Amino acid sequence: MAATLLDKLWQAHRIAPAGRGRDLIHIDRILLHDLSGARALAELAEKGYGVAHPELVFATPDHGVSTAPGRTAETFPAGALGVAMLREGARRHGIRLFDLGQDGQGIVHVMAPELGLALPGLSIICGDSHTCTQGGLGALAFGVGSSELAHALATQTLRLAKPRAMRVRYEGRFAKGTTAKDAVLAAIGRFGAGAGAGCAIEWAGEAVRGLAVEARLTLCNLSIEMGARIGFIAPDETVFAWLAGRDFAPRGAAWDRAVAAWRCLRSDDDALFDRDLCLDAGTIAPQVTWGTSPEHVIAVDRPVPSPDQAPDAAQREAWAAALAYQGLEPGRPLEGLAIDWVFIGSCTNARLSDLREAAAIVAGRAVDPRVTAWVVPGSERVKRAAEAEGLDRIFRDAGFSWREPGCSLCVAANGEAVPPGARCLSTSNRNFVGRQGRGARTHLVSPATAAASAIAGRIVDIRKPF
Amino acid sequence: MQRFDRVTGPAVPLLRPNIDTDVIIRAERLVGTPKDAMGGYAFESWRYRADGSEDPECLLNRPPFRGAPILLAGPNFGCGSSREAAVWALLGLGIRAVIAPSFSDIFVDNALQNGLLPVVLPEETVRRLASEVEADPDHARITVDLAAQAVVGPEGTVHGFAIDPDRREALLLGLDDVGLTLRQAEAIAAWQEKDRRLRPWVWFGAAAT
């Protein structure tokens, strides 16, 4: 029978049934960070369980660490405990830790693909919902809570119900200036923040096949914002070329054997999906969120919707509350709206290609004096590579703050926050109430839109001169 | 894990869609807050005003909903971050069951690991329960009966719900998953032995470090 990629990935990790509704699934990689990872290690110790396969577990601090230049784990004192617990747990169990300042450290979903810890066909978990990012390489990657993380550490498995298979296809080609970020935000706007609940999303179509690997990671990153815990793209030659030679990728004959296996990781042509959705790639314009859910998104030149247009009473209330929180009036476009902050960073958009794209726009220009603008590279390697190319100089000369790798203003768990009431254009993935700081107003955008808007001091339509 | 059998009490109606785990518990509370202290910070951006005082307008602060064991919510409840502290915060607030048309998958798994019951009912039914509550907030009581797999509304209407039979049993008995899985240790080891030959690259035999 024709199989979806989900069927194949699931089958490859299914050890046995786990009771009546679930399967016992093997977990190939466990990634730990300083919040959930430290918590899970502590829980494990409390319950008296060991770590089944420390050689398959990797750790790095990213959430509760300052990104100020010259930072240490103690720069943000409240976060120092999580880092200390992570270090201690890693040492005790023999888990490889990529610590602050070391090659390999970074936002977990940036450093894992970069090191080849994530590979096509692997099952990968982390106590972090954006683990789905790594599905961009064709991995079965997903976020879990700390209890499930502890379960996986103790057993190298999880008891899981198989999700339904959803496919989202982008037909045709993206217009010039449309990024993976715009593409995925447009899908969330169209289908809703809960559309993928209970599903694994396979992102597909001609436009997706044409994306570079880093853009695929961006696309899959927001699978969870459409409600899907798992999102992936069938791996192809683009992915294999990108992975070849990475630190933890196989080499020599083992590489050839792996690639031969990875070539089978695609949905059969006649495979049936539980839900099959389609978008016209060519009509997607640069996107900006207006509200407090990623589904509150419009093209930059479209007017902000009115609660009167909401589909039902509960949505009407949610839209009105979102507009009030964001300090917006319906009927006006977001283009031209004055901004206070710009954040280029996060597991969504802090890879080298993102920084190059932003730097190309920023080069030779200056950030509007009313705007505080930050670039937080996604990993130590991204930072070093960007510095080797002189991107840090371009950003600094323009007035951006060039910082150390970490999650920073995406989640504001490290003492860094956008002030109350300030309007921030952010390349991250969540515009929830208070996400970037109490009372902070977030608009999610691509790195290009963020960079251009930092210069202009207002939200810019990058298709036009500014 | 805390057992779940049957809960009866007031139900607080918060039917807004997409209530995310960042709103349930702020990220900065994940740093250094003990599990059992999370309740104090649950929904803090809704429950407290800018000066730190309680907002009397917030339903969660008002009798009879203060301390209510049941939450009625809109679709996609618990979306966003995988933080399990969202579940600890709800439990800390006294909530034992959330009734909604749909939940985020990660939230459901986290809830079931901690004895918080997510109940899926059709959107119309959730709205009906909420309007029955709003018709007589001081006296309306809802029962969530896991053994019977049923919700009994304030006016006595019974609404059945579905749940994975193993998860139901685990909740009724207060069992957690690790013990169950360790019983399958032999099957896991045998599978891994075979996998080392099938997918050697997973196991780092060939990888540089």
JSON list of N, CA and C in Angstrom, two decimals, chain A residues 12-13 17 19-22 26 28-29 39 49 53 55 78 128-129 145-147 151 157 159 193 198 229 247-248 257 295 317 430 432 434-435 438, chain B residues 16 18 20 22 26 28-29 31 33 38 44 76 80-82 84 105-106 109-110 164 166-167 169 177-178 181 184 191-192 197-200 202 204 208:
[
{"chain": "A", "resi": 12, "resn": "ALA", "atom": "N", "xyz": [9.77, 3.13, 10.93]},
{"chain": "A", "resi": 12, "resn": "ALA", "atom": "CA", "xyz": [11.21, 2.94, 11.15]},
{"chain": "A", "resi": 12, "resn": "ALA", "atom": "C", "xyz": [11.59, 3.04, 12.63]},
{"chain": "A", "resi": 13, "resn": "HIS", "atom": "N", "xyz": [10.69, 3.59, 13.45]},
{"chain": "A", "resi": 13, "resn": "HIS", "atom": "CA", "xyz": [11.01, 3.76, 14.87]},
{"chain": "A", "resi": 13, "resn": "HIS", "atom": "C", "xyz": [10.09, 3.00, 15.81]},
{"chain": "A", "resi": 17, "resn": "PRO", "atom": "N", "xyz": [3.80, -2.32, 20.02]},
{"chain": "A", "resi": 17, "resn": "PRO", "atom": "CA", "xyz": [2.65, -1.55, 20.50]},
{"chain": "A", "resi": 17, "resn": "PRO", "atom": "C", "xyz": [2.88, -1.19, 21.97]},
{"chain": "A", "resi": 19, "resn": "GLY", "atom": "N", "xyz": [0.41, -0.67, 24.64]},
{"chain": "A", "resi": 19, "resn": "GLY", "atom": "CA", "xyz": [-0.99, -0.69, 25.03]},
{"chain": "A", "resi": 19, "resn": "GLY", "atom": "C", "xyz": [-1.90, -0.65, 23.82]},
{"chain": "A", "resi": 20, "resn": "ARG", "atom": "N", "xyz": [-3.10, -0.08, 24.02]},
{"chain": "A", "resi": 20, "resn": "ARG", "atom": "CA", "xyz": [-4.12, -0.19, 22.97]},
{"chain": "A", "resi": 20, "resn": "ARG", "atom": "C", "xyz": [-4.09, 0.95, 21.97]},
{"chain": "A", "resi": 21, "resn": "GLY", "atom": "N", "xyz": [-3.69, 2.15, 22.41]},
{"chain": "A", "resi": 21, "resn": "GLY", "atom": "CA", "xyz": [-3.80, 3.29, 21.50]},
{"chain": "A", "resi": 21, "resn": "GLY", "atom": "C", "xyz": [-2.46, 3.87, 21.05]},
{"chain": "A", "resi": 22, "resn": "ARG", "atom": "N", "xyz": [-1.38, 3.36, 21.60]},
{"chain": "A", "resi": 22, "resn": "ARG", "atom": "CA", "xyz": [-0.10, 4.01, 21.32]},
{"chain": "A", "resi": 22, "resn": "ARG", "atom": "C", "xyz": [0.95, 3.01, 20.85]},
{"chain": "A", "resi": 26, "resn": "HIS", "atom": "N", "xyz": [11.12, 4.48, 19.21]},
{"chain": "A", "resi": 26, "resn": "HIS", "atom": "CA", "xyz": [12.52, 4.71, 19.57]},
{"chain": "A", "resi": 26, "resn": "HIS", "atom": "C", "xyz": [12.89, 6.16, 19.31]},
{"chain": "A", "resi": 28, "resn": "ASP", "atom": "N", "xyz": [16.00, 8.64, 18.66]},
{"chain": "A", "resi": 28, "resn": "ASP", "atom": "CA", "xyz": [17.41, 8.54, 18.24]},
{"chain": "A", "resi": 28, "resn": "ASP", "atom": "C", "xyz": [18.29, 9.65, 18.84]},
{"chain": "A", "resi": 29, "resn": "ARG", "atom": "N", "xyz": [17.70, 10.79, 19.08]},
{"chain": "A", "resi": 29, "resn": "ARG", "atom": "CA", "xyz": [18.47, 11.91, 19.64]},
{"chain": "A", "resi": 29, "resn": "ARG", "atom": "C", "xyz": [17.61, 12.63, 20.68]},
{"chain": "A", "resi": 39, "resn": "ARG", "atom": "N", "xyz": [15.50, 20.62, 34.05]},
{"chain": "A", "resi": 39, "resn": "ARG", "atom": "CA", "xyz": [14.34, 20.16, 34.83]},
{"chain": "A", "resi": 39, "resn": "ARG", "atom": "C", "xyz": [14.18, 18.64, 34.70]},
{"chain": "A", "resi": 49, "resn": "TYR", "atom": "N", "xyz": [15.98, 7.18, 38.28]},
{"chain": "A", "resi": 49, "resn": "TYR", "atom": "CA", "xyz": [16.28, 6.53, 36.99]},
{"chain": "A", "resi": 49, "resn": "TYR", "atom": "C", "xyz": [17.62, 7.02, 36.46]},
{"chain": "A", "resi": 53, "resn": "HIS", "atom": "N", "xyz": [20.98, 5.99, 27.26]},
{"chain": "A", "resi": 53, "resn": "HIS", "atom": "CA", "xyz": [22.01, 6.10, 26.21]},
{"chain": "A", "resi": 53, "resn": "HIS", "atom": "C", "xyz": [22.57, 7.51, 26.15]},
{"chain": "A", "resi": 55, "resn": "GLU", "atom": "N", "xyz": [25.16, 8.58, 25.01]},
{"chain": "A", "resi": 55, "resn": "GLU", "atom": "CA", "xyz": [25.84, 8.91, 23.73]},
{"chain": "A", "resi": 55, "resn": "GLU", "atom": "C", "xyz": [24.85, 9.44, 22.70]},
{"chain": "A", "resi": 78, "resn": "ALA", "atom": "N", "xyz": [19.46, 34.80, 37.53]},
{"chain": "A", "resi": 78, "resn": "ALA", "atom": "CA", "xyz": [18.35, 33.84, 37.71]},
{"chain": "A", "resi": 78, "resn": "ALA", "atom": "C", "xyz": [18.52, 32.63, 36.81]},
{"chain": "A", "resi": 128, "resn": "ASP", "atom": "N", "xyz": [11.11, 21.31, 24.00]},
{"chain": "A", "resi": 128, "resn": "ASP", "atom": "CA", "xyz": [10.97, 22.61, 23.34]},
{"chain": "A", "resi": 128, "resn": "ASP", "atom": "C", "xyz": [10.10, 22.41, 22.10]},
{"chain": "A", "resi": 129, "resn": "SER", "atom": "N", "xyz": [9.04, 23.18, 22.01]},
{"chain": "A", "resi": 129, "resn": "SER", "atom": "CA", "xyz": [8.06, 22.93, 20.95]},
{"chain": "A", "resi": 129, "resn": "SER", "atom": "C", "xyz": [8.60, 23.21, 19.56]},
{"chain": "A", "resi": 145, "resn": "GLY", "atom": "N", "xyz": [7.19, 17.70, 26.82]},
{"chain": "A", "resi": 145, "resn": "GLY", "atom": "CA", "xyz": [7.32, 18.31, 28.15]},
{"chain": "A", "resi": 145, "resn": "GLY", "atom": "C", "xyz": [8.41, 17.61, 28.94]},
{"chain": "A", "resi": 146, "resn": "SER", "atom": "N", "xyz": [8.63, 18.06, 30.17]},
{"chain": "A", "resi": 146, "resn": "SER", "atom": "CA", "xyz": [9.76, 17.50, 30.91]},
{"chain": "A", "resi": 146, "resn": "SER", "atom": "C", "xyz": [9.51, 16.07, 31.41]},
{"chain": "A", "resi": 147, "resn": "SER", "atom": "N", "xyz": [8.24, 15.69, 31.63]},
{"chain": "A", "resi": 147, "resn": "SER", "atom": "CA", "xyz": [7.99, 14.29, 32.02]},
{"chain": "A", "resi": 147, "resn": "SER", "atom": "C", "xyz": [8.33, 13.34, 30.89]},
{"chain": "A", "resi": 151, "resn": "HIS", "atom": "N", "xyz": [11.16, 10.47, 30.60]},
{"chain": "A", "resi": 151, "resn": "HIS", "atom": "CA", "xyz": [10.82, 9.12, 30.13]},
{"chain": "A", "resi": 151, "resn": "HIS", "atom": "C", "xyz": [11.80, 8.67, 29.04]},
{"chain": "A", "resi": 157, "resn": "THR", "atom": "N", "xyz": [12.89, 5.81, 24.63]},
{"chain": "A", "resi": 157, "resn": "THR", "atom": "CA", "xyz": [11.64, 5.63, 23.88]},
{"chain": "A", "resi": 157, "resn": "THR", "atom": "C", "xyz": [10.59, 6.61, 24.39]},
{"chain": "A", "resi": 159, "resn": "ARG", "atom": "N", "xyz": [6.05, 6.64, 24.52]},
{"chain": "A", "resi": 159, "resn": "ARG", "atom": "CA", "xyz": [4.78, 5.98, 24.19]},
{"chain": "A", "resi": 159, "resn": "ARG", "atom": "C", "xyz": [3.92, 7.02, 23.50]},
{"chain": "A", "resi": 193, "resn": "ALA", "atom": "N", "xyz": [-4.29, 28.67, 13.49]},
{"chain": "A", "resi": 193, "resn": "ALA", "atom": "CA", "xyz": [-3.23, 28.27, 14.43]},
{"chain": "A", "resi": 193, "resn": "ALA", "atom": "C", "xyz": [-3.48, 26.87, 15.00]},
{"chain": "A", "resi": 198, "resn": "GLY", "atom": "N", "xyz": [-3.10, 17.39, 16.15]},
{"chain": "A", "resi": 198, "resn": "GLY", "atom": "CA", "xyz": [-3.24, 15.95, 15.95]},
{"chain": "A", "resi": 198, "resn": "GLY", "atom": "C", "xyz": [-2.54, 15.44, 14.71]},
{"chain": "A", "resi": 229, "resn": "ARG", "atom": "N", "xyz": [2.64, 19.36, 16.07]},
{"chain": "A", "resi": 229, "resn": "ARG", "atom": "CA", "xyz": [3.83, 19.11, 16.88]},
{"chain": "A", "resi": 229, "resn": "ARG", "atom": "C", "xyz": [5.00, 18.70, 15.98]},
{"chain": "A", "resi": 247, "resn": "ASP", "atom": "N", "xyz": [30.01, 17.65, 11.54]},
{"chain": "A", "resi": 247, "resn": "ASP", "atom": "CA", "xyz": [30.72, 16.95, 12.61]},
{"chain": "A", "resi": 247, "resn": "ASP", "atom": "C", "xyz": [30.17, 15.56, 12.95]},
{"chain": "A", "resi": 248, "resn": "PHE", "atom": "N", "xyz": [28.86, 15.47, 13.09]},
{"chain": "A", "resi": 248, "resn": "PHE", "atom": "CA", "xyz": [28.27, 14.21, 13.55]},
{"chain": "A", "resi": 248, "resn": "PHE", "atom": "C", "xyz": [27.57, 13.45, 12.42]},
{"chain": "A", "resi": 257, "resn": "ARG", "atom": "N", "xyz": [25.88, 4.72, 2.57]},
{"chain": "A", "resi": 257, "resn": "ARG", "atom": "CA", "xyz": [24.80, 3.83, 2.98]},
{"chain": "A", "resi": 257, "resn": "ARG", "atom": "C", "xyz": [23.62, 4.64, 3.55]},
{"chain": "A", "resi": 295, "resn": "GLU", "atom": "N", "xyz": [-1.84, 33.27, 13.81]},
{"chain": "A", "resi": 295, "resn": "GLU", "atom": "CA", "xyz": [-2.88, 33.28, 12.76]},
{"chain": "A", "resi": 295, "resn": "GLU", "atom": "C", "xyz": [-3.40, 34.69, 12.50]},
{"chain": "A", "resi": 317, "resn": "GLU", "atom": "N", "xyz": [-14.18, 38.47, 20.25]},
{"chain": "A", "resi": 317, "resn": "GLU", "atom": "CA", "xyz": [-13.62, 38.90, 21.53]},
{"chain": "A", "resi": 317, "resn": "GLU", "atom": "C", "xyz": [-12.08, 38.82, 21.48]},
{"chain": "A", "resi": 430, "resn": "ARG", "atom": "N", "xyz": [6.61, 33.69, 17.79]},
{"chain": "A", "resi": 430, "resn": "ARG", "atom": "CA", "xyz": [5.39, 33.82, 18.61]},
{"chain": "A", "resi": 430, "resn": "ARG", "atom": "C", "xyz": [5.13, 35.28, 18.96]},
{"chain": "A", "resi": 432, "resn": "PHE", "atom": "N", "xyz": [2.60, 36.04, 21.09]},
{"chain": "A", "resi": 432, "resn": "PHE", "atom": "CA", "xyz": [1.67, 35.90, 22.23]},
{"chain": "A", "resi": 432, "resn": "PHE", "atom": "C", "xyz": [1.77, 37.11, 23.16]},
{"chain": "A", "resi": 434, "resn": "GLY", "atom": "N", "xyz": [2.68, 39.25, 25.96]},
{"chain": "A", "resi": 434, "resn": "GLY", "atom": "CA", "xyz": [3.78, 39.24, 26.93]},
{"chain": "A", "resi": 434, "resn": "GLY", "atom": "C", "xyz": [4.96, 38.37, 26.56]},
{"chain": "A", "resi": 435, "resn": "ARG", "atom": "N", "xyz": [4.94, 37.76, 25.40]},
{"chain": "A", "resi": 435, "resn": "ARG", "atom": "CA", "xyz": [6.01, 36.82, 25.03]},
{"chain": "A", "resi": 435, "resn": "ARG", "atom": "C", "xyz": [7.38, 37.49, 25.04]},
{"chain": "A", "resi": 438, "resn": "ARG", "atom": "N", "xyz": [6.59, 41.87, 29.34]},
{"chain": "A", "resi": 438, "resn": "ARG", "atom": "CA", "xyz": [5.25, 42.30, 29.76]},
{"chain": "A", "resi": 438, "resn": "ARG", "atom": "C", "xyz": [4.80, 43.50, 28.94]},
{"chain": "B", "resi": 16, "resn": "ARG", "atom": "N", "xyz": [-12.19, 32.01, 24.87]},
{"chain": "B", "resi": 16, "resn": "ARG", "atom": "CA", "xyz": [-11.32, 32.57, 23.85]},
{"chain": "B", "resi": 16, "resn": "ARG", "atom": "C", "xyz": [-10.48, 31.45, 23.20]},
{"chain": "B", "resi": 18, "resn": "ASN", "atom": "N", "xyz": [-7.27, 29.61, 21.23]},
{"chain": "B", "resi": 18, "resn": "ASN", "atom": "CA", "xyz": [-5.80, 29.72, 21.20]},
{"chain": "B", "resi": 18, "resn": "ASN", "atom": "C", "xyz": [-5.20, 30.26, 22.50]},
{"chain": "B", "resi": 20, "resn": "ASP", "atom": "N", "xyz": [-2.63, 30.27, 24.96]},
{"chain": "B", "resi": 20, "resn": "ASP", "atom": "CA", "xyz": [-1.30, 29.66, 24.84]},
{"chain": "B", "resi": 20, "resn": "ASP", "atom": "C", "xyz": [-0.64, 29.47, 26.19]},
{"chain": "B", "resi": 22, "resn": "ASP", "atom": "N", "xyz": [2.22, 30.41, 27.13]},
{"chain": "B", "resi": 22, "resn": "ASP", "atom": "CA", "xyz": [2.90, 31.62, 27.62]},
{"chain": "B", "resi": 22, "resn": "ASP", "atom": "C", "xyz": [1.97, 32.44, 28.51]},
{"chain": "B", "resi": 26, "resn": "ARG", "atom": "N", "xyz": [4.28, 32.47, 32.48]},
{"chain": "B", "resi": 26, "resn": "ARG", "atom": "CA", "xyz": [5.30, 33.23, 31.77]},
{"chain": "B", "resi": 26, "resn": "ARG", "atom": "C", "xyz": [6.66, 32.53, 31.81]},
{"chain": "B", "resi": 28, "resn": "GLU", "atom": "N", "xyz": [9.59, 33.59, 32.24]},
{"chain": "B", "resi": 28, "resn": "GLU", "atom": "CA", "xyz": [10.53, 33.96, 33.30]},
{"chain": "B", "resi": 28, "resn": "GLU", "atom": "C", "xyz": [10.25, 33.20, 34.59]},
{"chain": "B", "resi": 29, "resn": "ARG", "atom": "N", "xyz": [9.03, 32.64, 34.73]},
{"chain": "B", "resi": 29, "resn": "ARG", "atom": "CA", "xyz": [8.71, 31.85, 35.93]},
{"chain": "B", "resi": 29, "resn": "ARG", "atom": "C", "xyz": [9.28, 30.44, 35.84]},
{"chain": "B", "resi": 31, "resn": "VAL", "atom": "N", "xyz": [12.24, 29.76, 35.33]},
{"chain": "B", "resi": 31, "resn": "VAL", "atom": "CA", "xyz": [13.60, 29.81, 35.88]},
{"chain": "B", "resi": 31, "resn": "VAL", "atom": "C", "xyz": [13.51, 29.87, 37.39]},
{"chain": "B", "resi": 33, "resn": "THR", "atom": "N", "xyz": [11.52, 28.59, 39.68]},
{"chain": "B", "resi": 33, "resn": "THR", "atom": "CA", "xyz": [10.29, 28.45, 40.47]},
{"chain": "B", "resi": 33, "resn": "THR", "atom": "C", "xyz": [10.01, 26.96, 40.71]},
{"chain": "B", "resi": 38, "resn": "MET", "atom": "N", "xyz": [4.01, 27.17, 41.12]},
{"chain": "B", "resi": 38, "resn": "MET", "atom": "CA", "xyz": [3.63, 27.75, 39.83]},
{"chain": "B", "resi": 38, "resn": "MET", "atom": "C", "xyz": [2.22, 28.35, 39.85]},
{"chain": "B", "resi": 44, "resn": "GLU", "atom": "N", "xyz": [-0.90, 35.06, 35.01]},
{"chain": "B", "resi": 44, "resn": "GLU", "atom": "CA", "xyz": [-0.62, 36.29, 35.75]},
{"chain": "B", "resi": 44, "resn": "GLU", "atom": "C", "xyz": [-0.91, 37.56, 34.96]},
{"chain": "B", "resi": 76, "resn": "ASN", "atom": "N", "xyz": [-8.00, 24.87, 20.50]},
{"chain": "B", "resi": 76, "resn": "ASN", "atom": "CA", "xyz": [-6.53, 24.96, 20.48]},
{"chain": "B", "resi": 76, "resn": "ASN", "atom": "C", "xyz": [-5.98, 25.41, 21.83]},
{"chain": "B", "resi": 80, "resn": "GLY", "atom": "N", "xyz": [1.31, 26.53, 21.68]},
{"chain": "B", "resi": 80, "resn": "GLY", "atom": "CA", "xyz": [2.58, 27.23, 21.90]},
{"chain": "B", "resi": 80, "resn": "GLY", "atom": "C", "xyz": [3.61, 26.36, 22.57]},
{"chain": "B", "resi": 81, "resn": "SER", "atom": "N", "xyz": [4.32, 26.97, 23.49]},
{"chain": "B", "resi": 81, "resn": "SER", "atom": "CA", "xyz": [5.47, 26.35, 24.14]},
{"chain": "B", "resi": 81, "resn": "SER", "atom": "C", "xyz": [5.12, 25.00, 24.79]},
{"chain": "B", "resi": 82, "resn": "SER", "atom": "N", "xyz": [6.11, 24.10, 24.81]},
{"chain": "B", "resi": 82, "resn": "SER", "atom": "CA", "xyz": [5.91, 22.76, 25.39]},
{"chain": "B", "resi": 82, "resn": "SER", "atom": "C", "xyz": [6.04, 22.75, 26.91]},
{"chain": "B", "resi": 84, "resn": "GLU", "atom": "N", "xyz": [5.92, 22.22, 30.51]},
{"chain": "B", "resi": 84, "resn": "GLU", "atom": "CA", "xyz": [5.02, 21.43, 31.36]},
{"chain": "B", "resi": 84, "resn": "GLU", "atom": "C", "xyz": [4.54, 22.26, 32.55]},
{"chain": "B", "resi": 105, "resn": "ASP", "atom": "N", "xyz": [-1.37, 19.21, 21.05]},
{"chain": "B", "resi": 105, "resn": "ASP", "atom": "CA", "xyz": [-0.97, 17.83, 21.33]},
{"chain": "B", "resi": 105, "resn": "ASP", "atom": "C", "xyz": [0.01, 17.74, 22.49]},
{"chain": "B", "resi": 106, "resn": "ILE", "atom": "N", "xyz": [0.96, 18.66, 22.52]},
{"chain": "B", "resi": 106, "resn": "ILE", "atom": "CA", "xyz": [1.97, 18.60, 23.59]},
{"chain": "B", "resi": 106, "resn": "ILE", "atom": "C", "xyz": [1.31, 18.86, 24.94]},
{"chain": "B", "resi": 109, "resn": "ASP", "atom": "N", "xyz": [-0.37, 15.70, 26.25]},
{"chain": "B", "resi": 109, "resn": "ASP", "atom": "CA", "xyz": [0.57, 14.73, 26.82]},
{"chain": "B", "resi": 109, "resn": "ASP", "atom": "C", "xyz": [1.08, 15.19, 28.18]},
{"chain": "B", "resi": 110, "resn": "ASN", "atom": "N", "xyz": [1.38, 16.46, 28.28]},
{"chain": "B", "resi": 110, "resn": "ASN", "atom": "CA", "xyz": [1.87, 16.98, 29.57]},
{"chain": "B", "resi": 110, "resn": "ASN", "atom": "C", "xyz": [0.79, 16.86, 30.64]},
{"chain": "B", "resi": 164, "resn": "ASP", "atom": "N", "xyz": [-8.22, 7.63, 25.24]},
{"chain": "B", "resi": 164, "resn": "ASP", "atom": "CA", "xyz": [-7.45, 6.40, 25.06]},
{"chain": "B", "resi": 164, "resn": "ASP", "atom": "C", "xyz": [-7.60, 5.54, 26.31]},
{"chain": "B", "resi": 166, "resn": "ASP", "atom": "N", "xyz": [-5.91, 3.20, 27.73]},
{"chain": "B", "resi": 166, "resn": "ASP", "atom": "CA", "xyz": [-4.76, 3.05, 28.63]},
{"chain": "B", "resi": 166, "resn": "ASP", "atom": "C", "xyz": [-4.52, 4.31, 29.45]},
{"chain": "B", "resi": 167, "resn": "ARG", "atom": "N", "xyz": [-4.74, 5.43, 28.80]},
{"chain": "B", "resi": 167, "resn": "ARG", "atom": "CA", "xyz": [-4.51, 6.68, 29.51]},
{"chain": "B", "resi": 167, "resn": "ARG", "atom": "C", "xyz": [-5.57, 6.87, 30.58]},
{"chain": "B", "resi": 169, "resn": "GLU", "atom": "N", "xyz": [-7.02, 4.45, 32.21]},
{"chain": "B", "resi": 169, "resn": "GLU", "atom": "CA", "xyz": [-6.66, 3.56, 33.31]},
{"chain": "B", "resi": 169, "resn": "GLU", "atom": "C", "xyz": [-5.51, 4.15, 34.15]},
{"chain": "B", "resi": 177, "resn": "ASP", "atom": "N", "xyz": [4.17, 6.56, 33.09]},
{"chain": "B", "resi": 177, "resn": "ASP", "atom": "CA", "xyz": [4.54, 5.73, 31.94]},
{"chain": "B", "resi": 177, "resn": "ASP", "atom": "C", "xyz": [5.87, 5.00, 32.08]},
{"chain": "B", "resi": 178, "resn": "VAL", "atom": "N", "xyz": [6.80, 5.57, 32.82]},
{"chain": "B", "resi": 178, "resn": "VAL", "atom": "CA", "xyz": [8.15, 5.00, 32.82]},
{"chain": "B", "resi": 178, "resn": "VAL", "atom": "C", "xyz": [8.14, 3.54, 33.29]},
{"chain": "B", "resi": 181, "resn": "THR", "atom": "N", "xyz": [6.95, 1.27, 30.56]},
{"chain": "B", "resi": 181, "resn": "THR", "atom": "CA", "xyz": [7.92, 1.09, 29.47]},
{"chain": "B", "resi": 181, "resn": "THR", "atom": "C", "xyz": [9.09, 0.22, 29.90]},
{"chain": "B", "resi": 184, "resn": "GLN", "atom": "N", "xyz": [9.13, -3.22, 29.09]},
{"chain": "B", "resi": 184, "resn": "GLN", "atom": "CA", "xyz": [9.41, -3.62, 27.71]},
{"chain": "B", "resi": 184, "resn": "GLN", "atom": "C", "xyz": [10.90, -3.51, 27.38]},
{"chain": "B", "resi": 191, "resn": "TRP", "atom": "N", "xyz": [15.40, -4.44, 19.66]},
{"chain": "B", "resi": 191, "resn": "TRP", "atom": "CA", "xyz": [15.18, -3.52, 18.53]},
{"chain": "B", "resi": 191, "resn": "TRP", "atom": "C", "xyz": [16.46, -2.71, 18.27]},
{"chain": "B", "resi": 192, "resn": "GLN", "atom": "N", "xyz": [17.07, -2.26, 19.34]},
{"chain": "B", "resi": 192, "resn": "GLN", "atom": "CA", "xyz": [18.29, -1.44, 19.19]},
{"chain": "B", "resi": 192, "resn": "GLN", "atom": "C", "xyz": [19.42, -2.25, 18.58]},
{"chain": "B", "resi": 197, "resn": "ARG", "atom": "N", "xyz": [22.66, -2.43, 13.22]},
{"chain": "B", "resi": 197, "resn": "ARG", "atom": "CA", "xyz": [23.09, -2.97, 11.92]},
{"chain": "B", "resi": 197, "resn": "ARG", "atom": "C", "xyz": [22.40, -2.26, 10.77]},
{"chain": "B", "resi": 198, "resn": "LEU", "atom": "N", "xyz": [21.11, -1.96, 10.96]},
{"chain": "B", "resi": 198, "resn": "LEU", "atom": "CA", "xyz": [20.33, -1.33, 9.89]},
{"chain": "B", "resi": 198, "resn": "LEU", "atom": "C", "xyz": [20.71, 0.13, 9.66]},
{"chain": "B", "resi": 199, "resn": "ARG", "atom": "N", "xyz": [20.91, 0.87, 10.74]},
{"chain": "B", "resi": 199, "resn": "ARG", "atom": "CA", "xyz": [21.19, 2.32, 10.65]},
{"chain": "B", "resi": 199, "resn": "ARG", "atom": "C", "xyz": [22.41, 2.66, 11.51]},
{"chain": "B", "resi": 200, "resn": "PRO", "atom": "N", "xyz": [23.57, 2.17, 11.12]},
{"chain": "B", "resi": 200, "resn": "PRO", "atom": "CA", "xyz": [24.75, 2.37, 11.98]},
{"chain": "B", "resi": 200, "resn": "PRO", "atom": "C", "xyz": [25.04, 3.85, 12.24]},
{"chain": "B", "resi": 202, "resn": "VAL", "atom": "N", "xyz": [23.18, 6.15, 13.07]},
{"chain": "B", "resi": 202, "resn": "VAL", "atom": "CA", "xyz": [22.46, 6.68, 14.23]},
{"chain": "B", "resi": 202, "resn": "VAL", "atom": "C", "xyz": [23.31, 6.52, 15.48]},
{"chain": "B", "resi": 204, "resn": "PHE", "atom": "N", "xyz": [26.68, 6.39, 15.97]},
{"chain": "B", "resi": 204, "resn": "PHE", "atom": "CA", "xyz": [27.96, 7.07, 16.09]},
{"chain": "B", "resi": 204, "resn": "PHE", "atom": "C", "xyz": [29.18, 6.19, 15.94]},
{"chain": "B", "resi": 208, "resn": "ALA", "atom": "N", "xyz": [32.61, 11.15, 13.48]},
{"chain": "B", "resi": 208, "resn": "ALA", "atom": "CA", "xyz": [33.69, 11.88, 14.16]},
{"chain": "B", "resi": 208, "resn": "ALA", "atom": "C", "xyz": [33.08, 12.63, 15.35]}
]
